[in-house]
């Protein structure tokens, strides 16, 4: 599969919390302790078979990216 999304972060699913309509999925990124959290539909999480410990790729498509420094 090829995607136009350039921001692709590999990691491992740390947690999947299924709500009544939406699911919260936490992905721990490879090489560190950073976690990205995504809200997707519950149906999508079930259809994808998402579960903790499973490898996953986070795709980020945004029109604005903010950078901060100390």
Short mmCIF file of N, CA and C in Angstrom, two decimals:
data_model
loop_
_atom_site.label_atom_id
_atom_site.label_comp_id
_atom_site.label_asym_id
_atom_site.label_seq_id
_atom_site.Cartn_x
_atom_site.Cartn_y
_atom_site.Cartn_z
N UNK A 1 0.84 -1.17 0.00
CA UNK A 1 0.00 0.00 0.00
C UNK A 1 0.89 1.23 0.00
N UNK A 2 0.58 2.19 -0.85
CA UNK A 2 1.27 3.47 -0.87
C UNK A 2 0.28 4.56 -0.50
N UNK A 3 0.74 5.49 0.34
CA UNK A 3 -0.11 6.60 0.78
C UNK A 3 0.59 7.91 0.51
N UNK A 4 -0.18 8.97 0.33
CA UNK A 4 0.40 10.29 0.15
C UNK A 4 0.80 10.93 1.47
N UNK A 5 0.35 10.37 2.57
CA UNK A 5 0.65 10.92 3.89
C UNK A 5 2.13 10.72 4.19
N UNK A 6 2.85 11.82 4.41
CA UNK A 6 4.29 11.75 4.61
C UNK A 6 4.68 11.49 6.06
N UNK A 7 3.85 11.90 7.00
CA UNK A 7 4.16 11.73 8.42
C UNK A 7 3.68 10.36 8.88
N UNK A 8 4.60 9.39 8.89
CA UNK A 8 4.27 8.02 9.25
C UNK A 8 5.19 7.60 10.40
N UNK A 9 4.59 7.32 11.55
CA UNK A 9 5.34 6.99 12.76
C UNK A 9 5.05 5.55 13.17
N UNK A 10 6.09 4.74 13.25
CA UNK A 10 5.91 3.33 13.62
C UNK A 10 5.95 3.16 15.13
N UNK A 11 5.18 2.22 15.63
CA UNK A 11 5.14 1.96 17.06
C UNK A 11 4.37 0.69 17.37
N UNK A 12 3.99 0.59 18.64
CA UNK A 12 3.25 -0.56 19.14
C UNK A 12 2.03 -0.05 19.90
N UNK A 13 0.89 -0.67 19.66
CA UNK A 13 -0.32 -0.26 20.37
C UNK A 13 -0.14 -0.56 21.85
N UNK A 14 -0.31 0.48 22.67
CA UNK A 14 -0.16 0.35 24.11
C UNK A 14 -1.51 0.10 24.79
N UNK A 15 -2.58 0.66 24.22
CA UNK A 15 -3.89 0.53 24.86
C UNK A 15 -4.99 0.82 23.85
N UNK A 16 -6.09 0.10 23.96
CA UNK A 16 -7.29 0.36 23.16
C UNK A 16 -8.45 0.43 24.14
N UNK A 17 -9.11 1.58 24.18
CA UNK A 17 -10.25 1.78 25.08
C UNK A 17 -11.50 1.95 24.21
N UNK A 18 -12.35 0.92 24.20
CA UNK A 18 -13.57 0.96 23.40
C UNK A 18 -14.70 1.60 24.19
N UNK A 19 -15.20 2.72 23.67
CA UNK A 19 -16.36 3.36 24.26
C UNK A 19 -17.61 2.87 23.56
N UNK A 20 -18.72 3.54 23.79
CA UNK A 20 -19.97 3.10 23.16
C UNK A 20 -20.01 3.43 21.67
N UNK A 21 -19.33 4.51 21.27
CA UNK A 21 -19.32 4.91 19.86
C UNK A 21 -17.89 5.08 19.33
N UNK A 22 -17.02 5.64 20.16
CA UNK A 22 -15.64 5.94 19.77
C UNK A 22 -14.67 5.05 20.53
N UNK A 23 -13.45 4.95 20.00
CA UNK A 23 -12.37 4.23 20.66
C UNK A 23 -11.17 5.15 20.77
N UNK A 24 -10.44 5.04 21.87
CA UNK A 24 -9.19 5.76 22.05
C UNK A 24 -8.07 4.74 21.93
N UNK A 25 -7.13 5.02 21.03
CA UNK A 25 -6.02 4.10 20.77
C UNK A 25 -4.72 4.83 21.08
N UNK A 26 -3.90 4.24 21.95
CA UNK A 26 -2.60 4.82 22.30
C UNK A 26 -1.51 3.97 21.66
N UNK A 27 -0.61 4.64 20.93
CA UNK A 27 0.50 3.97 20.26
C UNK A 27 1.81 4.51 20.81
N UNK A 28 2.62 3.61 21.38
CA UNK A 28 3.96 3.99 21.87
C UNK A 28 4.90 3.93 20.68
N UNK A 29 5.54 5.07 20.37
CA UNK A 29 6.40 5.16 19.20
C UNK A 29 7.70 4.41 19.43
N UNK A 30 8.21 3.81 18.36
CA UNK A 30 9.48 3.07 18.42
C UNK A 30 10.61 4.01 18.82
N UNK A 31 11.53 3.50 19.63
CA UNK A 31 12.73 4.24 19.98
C UNK A 31 12.57 5.24 21.10
N UNK A 32 11.51 5.17 21.88
CA UNK A 32 11.34 6.13 22.96
C UNK A 32 10.10 5.88 23.78
N UNK A 33 9.79 6.86 24.61
CA UNK A 33 8.63 6.75 25.49
C UNK A 33 7.46 7.62 25.04
N UNK A 34 7.52 8.16 23.83
CA UNK A 34 6.44 9.01 23.35
C UNK A 34 5.24 8.18 22.95
N UNK A 35 4.06 8.68 23.31
CA UNK A 35 2.80 7.99 22.99
C UNK A 35 1.92 8.96 22.20
N UNK A 36 1.38 8.46 21.10
CA UNK A 36 0.41 9.22 20.30
C UNK A 36 -0.95 8.63 20.55
N UNK A 37 -1.94 9.49 20.82
CA UNK A 37 -3.30 9.04 21.08
C UNK A 37 -4.20 9.44 19.93
N UNK A 38 -5.00 8.49 19.48
CA UNK A 38 -5.93 8.74 18.37
C UNK A 38 -7.34 8.35 18.79
N UNK A 39 -8.31 9.15 18.37
CA UNK A 39 -9.72 8.79 18.56
C UNK A 39 -10.27 8.35 17.21
N UNK A 40 -10.76 7.13 17.17
CA UNK A 40 -11.36 6.59 15.95
C UNK A 40 -12.70 5.98 16.33
N UNK A 41 -13.49 5.61 15.33
CA UNK A 41 -14.77 4.99 15.66
C UNK A 41 -14.54 3.61 16.28
N UNK A 42 -15.44 3.22 17.12
CA UNK A 42 -15.39 1.89 17.73
C UNK A 42 -15.43 0.82 16.64
N UNK A 43 -16.28 1.03 15.64
CA UNK A 43 -16.39 0.06 14.55
C UNK A 43 -15.06 -0.11 13.82
N UNK A 44 -14.33 0.99 13.59
CA UNK A 44 -13.04 0.91 12.91
C UNK A 44 -12.04 0.12 13.75
N UNK A 45 -12.02 0.37 15.05
CA UNK A 45 -11.09 -0.35 15.95
C UNK A 45 -11.39 -1.85 15.93
N UNK A 46 -12.66 -2.20 15.94
CA UNK A 46 -13.04 -3.61 15.91
C UNK A 46 -12.71 -4.23 14.55
N UNK A 47 -13.04 -3.52 13.46
CA UNK A 47 -12.76 -4.02 12.11
C UNK A 47 -11.27 -4.26 11.90
N UNK A 48 -10.42 -3.37 12.46
CA UNK A 48 -8.97 -3.51 12.33
C UNK A 48 -8.39 -4.55 13.30
N UNK A 49 -9.19 -4.97 14.27
CA UNK A 49 -8.72 -5.94 15.25
C UNK A 49 -7.63 -5.39 16.15
N UNK A 50 -7.73 -4.11 16.49
CA UNK A 50 -6.67 -3.46 17.28
C UNK A 50 -6.60 -4.03 18.69
N UNK A 51 -5.36 -4.30 19.13
CA UNK A 51 -5.16 -4.80 20.50
C UNK A 51 -3.77 -4.40 20.97
N UNK A 52 -3.62 -4.29 22.28
CA UNK A 52 -2.33 -3.93 22.88
C UNK A 52 -1.26 -4.93 22.46
N UNK A 53 -0.06 -4.41 22.18
CA UNK A 53 1.06 -5.24 21.80
C UNK A 53 1.21 -5.42 20.29
N UNK A 54 0.22 -4.98 19.56
CA UNK A 54 0.23 -5.12 18.10
C UNK A 54 1.04 -3.99 17.46
N UNK A 55 1.93 -4.29 16.49
CA UNK A 55 2.63 -3.23 15.78
C UNK A 55 1.64 -2.40 14.96
N UNK A 56 1.90 -1.10 14.86
CA UNK A 56 1.00 -0.22 14.11
C UNK A 56 1.79 0.97 13.59
N UNK A 57 1.24 1.61 12.58
CA UNK A 57 1.81 2.85 12.05
C UNK A 57 0.79 3.95 12.23
N UNK A 58 1.23 5.09 12.77
CA UNK A 58 0.38 6.27 12.95
C UNK A 58 0.61 7.15 11.73
N UNK A 59 -0.46 7.52 11.06
CA UNK A 59 -0.39 8.41 9.90
C UNK A 59 -0.96 9.77 10.31
N UNK A 60 -0.19 10.83 10.10
CA UNK A 60 -0.64 12.17 10.50
C UNK A 60 -0.73 13.04 9.26
N UNK A 61 -1.91 13.52 8.97
CA UNK A 61 -2.14 14.41 7.84
C UNK A 61 -2.76 15.68 8.42
N UNK A 62 -2.02 16.77 8.36
CA UNK A 62 -2.50 18.01 8.97
C UNK A 62 -2.12 19.20 8.09
N UNK A 63 -2.92 20.22 8.15
CA UNK A 63 -2.59 21.43 7.41
C UNK A 63 -1.73 22.37 8.22
N UNK A 64 -1.60 22.10 9.51
CA UNK A 64 -0.77 22.95 10.38
C UNK A 64 -0.01 22.09 11.35
N UNK A 65 1.28 22.33 11.45
CA UNK A 65 2.14 21.64 12.41
C UNK A 65 2.84 22.71 13.23
N UNK A 66 2.75 22.60 14.54
CA UNK A 66 3.35 23.59 15.44
C UNK A 66 4.63 23.02 16.03
N UNK A 67 5.66 23.87 16.13
CA UNK A 67 6.94 23.48 16.71
C UNK A 67 7.22 24.38 17.89
N UNK A 68 7.67 23.80 19.01
CA UNK A 68 8.01 24.58 20.19
C UNK A 68 9.43 24.30 20.63
N UNK A 69 10.08 25.30 21.20
CA UNK A 69 11.43 25.14 21.73
C UNK A 69 11.51 25.83 23.09
N UNK A 70 12.50 25.41 23.89
CA UNK A 70 12.73 26.06 25.19
C UNK A 70 13.74 27.16 25.03
#
